[in-house]
Amino acid sequence: MTRPVLLTGGRVLDPSQQMDGVADVLLVDGAVAAIGRDIGRPDDAQTVDCAGLIVSPGFIDVHCHLREPGRADVETIASGARAAAAGGFTAVCAMPNTDPVIDNPAAVGFVVRQGLRAGAARVYPIGAISVGQRGEALAEFGEMVDAGAIGVSDDGKPVVSAQLMRTALEYARTFQIPVIDHCEEPTLAAGGAMNEGIVSARLGLKGIPDEAEEIMAIRDILLARLTRGHVHLAHMSTKGSVELIRWGKDRGINVTAEVCPHHLSLTEEAVEGYDTNAKMNPPLRTAEDVETLRQAVRDGTIDLVATDHAPHHYDEKEREFQNAPNGIVGLETALSVVVDSLVVPGHIDFGTLVDRMSCSPARLFGLPGGTLRVGSPADVTVFDPARRWTVDPDLFLSKGRNTPYAGMTLTGRTICTVVAGQVVYTLN
Amino acid sequence: MTAAAPLGKDLLGLEPLSGEQISLILDTAEPFKEISERAIKKVPTLRGSTVVNLFFENSTRTRISFEFAEKRLSADTVNVSSSGSSVSKGETLVDTARNLEAMRIDMVVIRHGSSGAAKFLAGRIESNVINAGDGMHEHPTQGLLDLLTLRDHFKRIEGLRVCICGDVLHSRVARSNIWGLRKLGAEVAVCGPRSLMPNAIDEMGVTVFSRIEEAIEWADALNILRLQLERMTAGYIPSLREYNRVFGVTRERLERAPRDVLILHPGPMNRGVEIDSDVADGPHSVILPQVTNGVAVRMAVLYLLSGGRPELAESAKAGKGAP
Ligand SMILES: [Zn+2]
Ligand SMILES: [Zn+2]
C-alpha cells in the first residue's frame, strides 16, 4: 500500500469525460479515487499543490526507442522510463529494433521486467512483425501478446513485401493489436540523408522524396482496406500523407496515424550547416508540410503525437552528415514543442493536446490510462502550461543528448508525474 | 587570423562568398599567374607556414595543383591521403581534426566524399580550411579557376551565357560554378538527362536544357562535366553510347552553333562519352589553360586566407616574403 496522493487546486483537464475546471484529485491504491472540490483529505496523503497548473491523464508515447537490449550505453529501459516520466509520460511503448530484435515472447518478457524494475513510466513492448525484422517470416504475435506486447512493428525499416504486410494485418486482427507501419519505399529512399528539394540540391545531399513515404502509406491503407486490420502509420511527415490518411478514414478504413513533435516544429532548413541533430527519418520537410500536419492534429486526421525518441551516442552524431545516424531524443521536449508549435499559435487548445498525447493513444492502442475517471489507473501528468525553460541536454534524464532544441527556450513544462498512484517525477 | 581577412577563416564554398570576394580572389590570382612562368617558380610569401593536404578521396589533379600552389609560395606541405594512412584505418573525421589541431598546423586543404565535411572540420579547428571538394556539395577552387579562365577569354563574366553540361546531380563542380557565375552576373544554364539533375534545379535560378543542341545554340561557353562511369551501372542512364549520342559534345554539333563556343572541362575527360577528342583538343578548348589557372587561384586563396592583403599581392610576387 502506498500513501494516497492529493493533487490540490489544479485545472483538471480530461477530455475523456469532458472535464475542465479547478478541482482536487485524490489517488488511492493506484487508482483515481475522487475528483472534486470537497473530497476530503486523508491524514497520510502526500499533497501536491497544483495551483496554476494543468492536471491531466498521463501522457502516453506509443513510439520510442529505448535501445535495450544491445545498446545500454546509449539508453536503458530504466533511463528511458525516467526520461519519459520527466517529460510527463506515464507510459511508453518500446520499439523492437534492438539487438537482438524483440521478436519472441522471452524478449518481450525481458522488456516488461526491466520496465517494472525501473519504477518510472510504464513500459509496454512492441513486438516485431517479422522474425529478426528481416521481412521474411511472421513473428509469434500470439505468444508475444501473451507476454505483454501491445502491438507489432518492424520500425526502423519498412515491410517491403506487400504480401507479408497483408498477412501481418490479417493475423494481428486475431489479437486486436495494431500493426505499426514505418512507411518508407526503400529504393526511393536509398542513400537519402534529408528531404529532397531545394535545400538538398544546394547542400549536395541525397534527398528522400515525399513519395517514398506516401507510396507505402497508400499501399498499407489499401491493405488495411483489404484485410480490415488496424494499420497505424508512424511518424507521418508530408502533406500528401495527410491527404491519403484522410482519404482512408473517409472510407471507413481502419487507419490511424501519428506525428512527431519535430515534424510539427522544424523544417528542412534546420539541416543548413549540416547539423546532424537535424538528421532524422523521415526527414524534416517544408513549411507547407508542417502547416498541414498542424491542421491534421487539430482536425484529428492525425490521431496522436508520438516522440520517436531515438537516442544516439554523441560520437555517432559527431561526424559527416550523410554517415550520421537518424533520430533525436524527444521524451523530455515533446510537451513543450507541442505547446510552442500548436497551442501558443492557436492551432489547438490544451484539451486537444491532452487528447492527442493521452486519451487518443490509450484508446487506439487499448492501453490502461488516458482518463481520470474514478476507478481508472492513477496515471497523472501535472504540467505548467506557461512555464518557459531553456533546453539543456546535459540535464536530460535520457542518456541521449542528440536534440536540435538545445539552447532553445520553450513553453510548458512537466512539474509532476504520477504512475499507478506513485509520484515518479517532480521538477525541482 | 586577423579580423580584416578579406575571405574570413575558411574557403568552404562559393555560396557563402559575395561577388566582391570572388572578384578579389580572381584579381589576386592575376599576379600569381606570372610566377609560374619564371625560371625559379617560387616566392617566400608563406615561408614558415605549414599546410596539410588531407585527401580522403583520390584526386591526383587537385592535390598536385594545390601542392604546386603551396610550394610556389614556399609553404611546408604534408600530404595525407587515404591509402596507407590512419584515415583508411577507420579514424574518424573528428579524430583527424583533433590530431591536426594538436599539431598546430596553419592550413588544411581537405577533399572528402561527404558533403559538409569541410565545414565540419572548419568548425572544429582553428586552422584555415580550404575545401578541395566535399561530396556532392562544392569544389570552390575549381569554380574559381573556371571563372578565371572565362574571364581571361571574354574579359568579363557579367552577361556571359554559360551552360554546365552533364551530371549536375552529383557534381560539386556544378554547384560551385552555378554560385560563382551567378554572383558575378553571368546567365547560367544546365543541360543533361533529367535523371542527373536535382529535382529542384529550376529553383536555383538556372535555365534547364534537355537537348544539347539547344544548349550549344544558347551558350557562349560550355562547361562539360565528367560523367562518372558508375552512373550507368547505378541506372541513371541506359548506356554510355546513348549518352554520347544524345548529350555528347561533338565537333558536328559545335559547327552548327551560331558563334564560337568556348569549351571547358574540369577533367579527367571520358573522350568519346561527354566530349569528343576533336572538341577537347580543338581550337576553342581552354582545358589546358584551366589547369594553369588552377595553380594561380589556389595560390591566391592560400595567400588571402593566410592574411595576405590583396593590394600587396603584386609585391608578394616580387618576393617580399610573408605578410
Ligand atoms: Zn520509423
Ligand atoms: Zn522509430
PDB file of C-alpha atoms in Angstrom, chain A residues 190 196-207 209 211 268 272-276 314-315 317-323, chain B residues 15 92-94 98 112-117 119-120 124 134-138 169-170 175 179 198-201 203-204 236:
ATOM      1  CA  ALA A 190      18.060   4.647 -50.532  1.00  0.00           C
ATOM      2  CA  GLU A 196      14.533  16.091 -51.361  1.00  0.00           C
ATOM      3  CA  GLY A 197      14.166  19.674 -52.520  1.00  0.00           C
ATOM      4  CA  ILE A 198      15.975  22.913 -52.954  1.00  0.00           C
ATOM      5  CA  VAL A 199      17.952  22.574 -49.721  1.00  0.00           C
ATOM      6  CA  SER A 200      19.239  19.095 -50.599  1.00  0.00           C
ATOM      7  CA  ALA A 201      20.103  20.374 -54.072  1.00  0.00           C
ATOM      8  CA  ARG A 202      22.147  23.197 -52.562  1.00  0.00           C
ATOM      9  CA  LEU A 203      23.826  21.199 -49.842  1.00  0.00           C
ATOM     10  CA  GLY A 204      24.689  18.336 -52.181  1.00  0.00           C
ATOM     11  CA  LEU A 205      22.948  15.754 -50.038  1.00  0.00           C
ATOM     12  CA  LYS A 206      20.898  12.939 -51.475  1.00  0.00           C
ATOM     13  CA  GLY A 207      17.243  13.652 -50.851  1.00  0.00           C
ATOM     14  CA  PRO A 209      11.196  12.472 -51.747  1.00  0.00           C
ATOM     15  CA  GLU A 211       6.664   9.900 -52.328  1.00  0.00           C
ATOM     16  CA  GLU A 268      14.400  21.092 -43.763  1.00  0.00           C
ATOM     17  CA  GLU A 272      21.645  24.025 -43.164  1.00  0.00           C
ATOM     18  CA  GLY A 273      25.135  23.888 -41.773  1.00  0.00           C
ATOM     19  CA  TYR A 274      24.965  20.096 -41.785  1.00  0.00           C
ATOM     20  CA  ASP A 275      23.719  19.859 -38.199  1.00  0.00           C
ATOM     21  CA  THR A 276      23.415  16.124 -37.580  1.00  0.00           C
ATOM     22  CA  TYR A 314      27.462  11.706 -29.020  1.00  0.00           C
ATOM     23  CA  ASP A 315      30.295  10.282 -31.138  1.00  0.00           C
ATOM     24  CA  LYS A 317      26.271  12.096 -34.315  1.00  0.00           C
ATOM     25  CA  GLU A 318      29.600  13.954 -34.268  1.00  0.00           C
ATOM     26  CA  ARG A 319      30.520  13.135 -37.851  1.00  0.00           C
ATOM     27  CA  GLU A 320      29.811  13.762 -41.504  1.00  0.00           C
ATOM     28  CA  PHE A 321      26.114  14.364 -42.099  1.00  0.00           C
ATOM     29  CA  GLN A 322      25.468  11.596 -44.591  1.00  0.00           C
ATOM     30  CA  ASN A 323      27.071   8.998 -42.321  1.00  0.00           C
TER      31      ASN A 323
ATOM     32  CA  GLU B  15      27.816  30.105 -51.988  1.00  0.00           C
ATOM     33  CA  THR B  92      37.022   9.451 -37.838  1.00  0.00           C
ATOM     34  CA  LEU B  93      36.999  12.938 -39.180  1.00  0.00           C
ATOM     35  CA  VAL B  94      36.701  14.286 -35.663  1.00  0.00           C
ATOM     36  CA  ARG B  98      41.818  16.797 -33.055  1.00  0.00           C
ATOM     37  CA  HIS B 112      36.280  14.319 -48.681  1.00  0.00           C
ATOM     38  CA  GLY B 113      33.495  12.153 -50.043  1.00  0.00           C
ATOM     39  CA  SER B 114      30.852  13.574 -47.716  1.00  0.00           C
ATOM     40  CA  SER B 115      29.023  16.828 -48.323  1.00  0.00           C
ATOM     41  CA  GLY B 116      29.688  19.188 -45.437  1.00  0.00           C
ATOM     42  CA  ALA B 117      32.965  17.534 -44.397  1.00  0.00           C
ATOM     43  CA  LYS B 119      32.537  22.734 -42.866  1.00  0.00           C
ATOM     44  CA  PHE B 120      32.610  20.044 -40.195  1.00  0.00           C
ATOM     45  CA  ARG B 124      36.404  22.196 -35.016  1.00  0.00           C
ATOM     46  CA  ASP B 134      33.200  17.748 -50.412  1.00  0.00           C
ATOM     47  CA  GLY B 135      30.841  15.058 -51.597  1.00  0.00           C
ATOM     48  CA  MET B 136      28.264  16.441 -53.988  1.00  0.00           C
ATOM     49  CA  HIS B 137      28.391  19.884 -52.406  1.00  0.00           C
ATOM     50  CA  GLU B 138      31.084  22.300 -53.645  1.00  0.00           C
ATOM     51  CA  LEU B 169      23.051  15.967 -59.647  1.00  0.00           C
ATOM     52  CA  HIS B 170      26.282  14.518 -58.310  1.00  0.00           C
ATOM     53  CA  ARG B 175      27.284  23.828 -57.682  1.00  0.00           C
ATOM     54  CA  TRP B 179      27.068  30.130 -57.432  1.00  0.00           C
ATOM     55  CA  PRO B 198      18.357  17.726 -58.921  1.00  0.00           C
ATOM     56  CA  ASN B 199      14.573  17.876 -58.963  1.00  0.00           C
ATOM     57  CA  ALA B 200      14.656  21.408 -57.597  1.00  0.00           C
ATOM     58  CA  ILE B 201      17.290  22.690 -60.063  1.00  0.00           C
ATOM     59  CA  GLU B 203      14.659  26.902 -58.144  1.00  0.00           C
ATOM     60  CA  MET B 204      18.411  27.567 -58.279  1.00  0.00           C
ATOM     61  CA  TYR B 236      20.836   6.810 -64.029  1.00  0.00           C
TER      62      TYR B 236
END
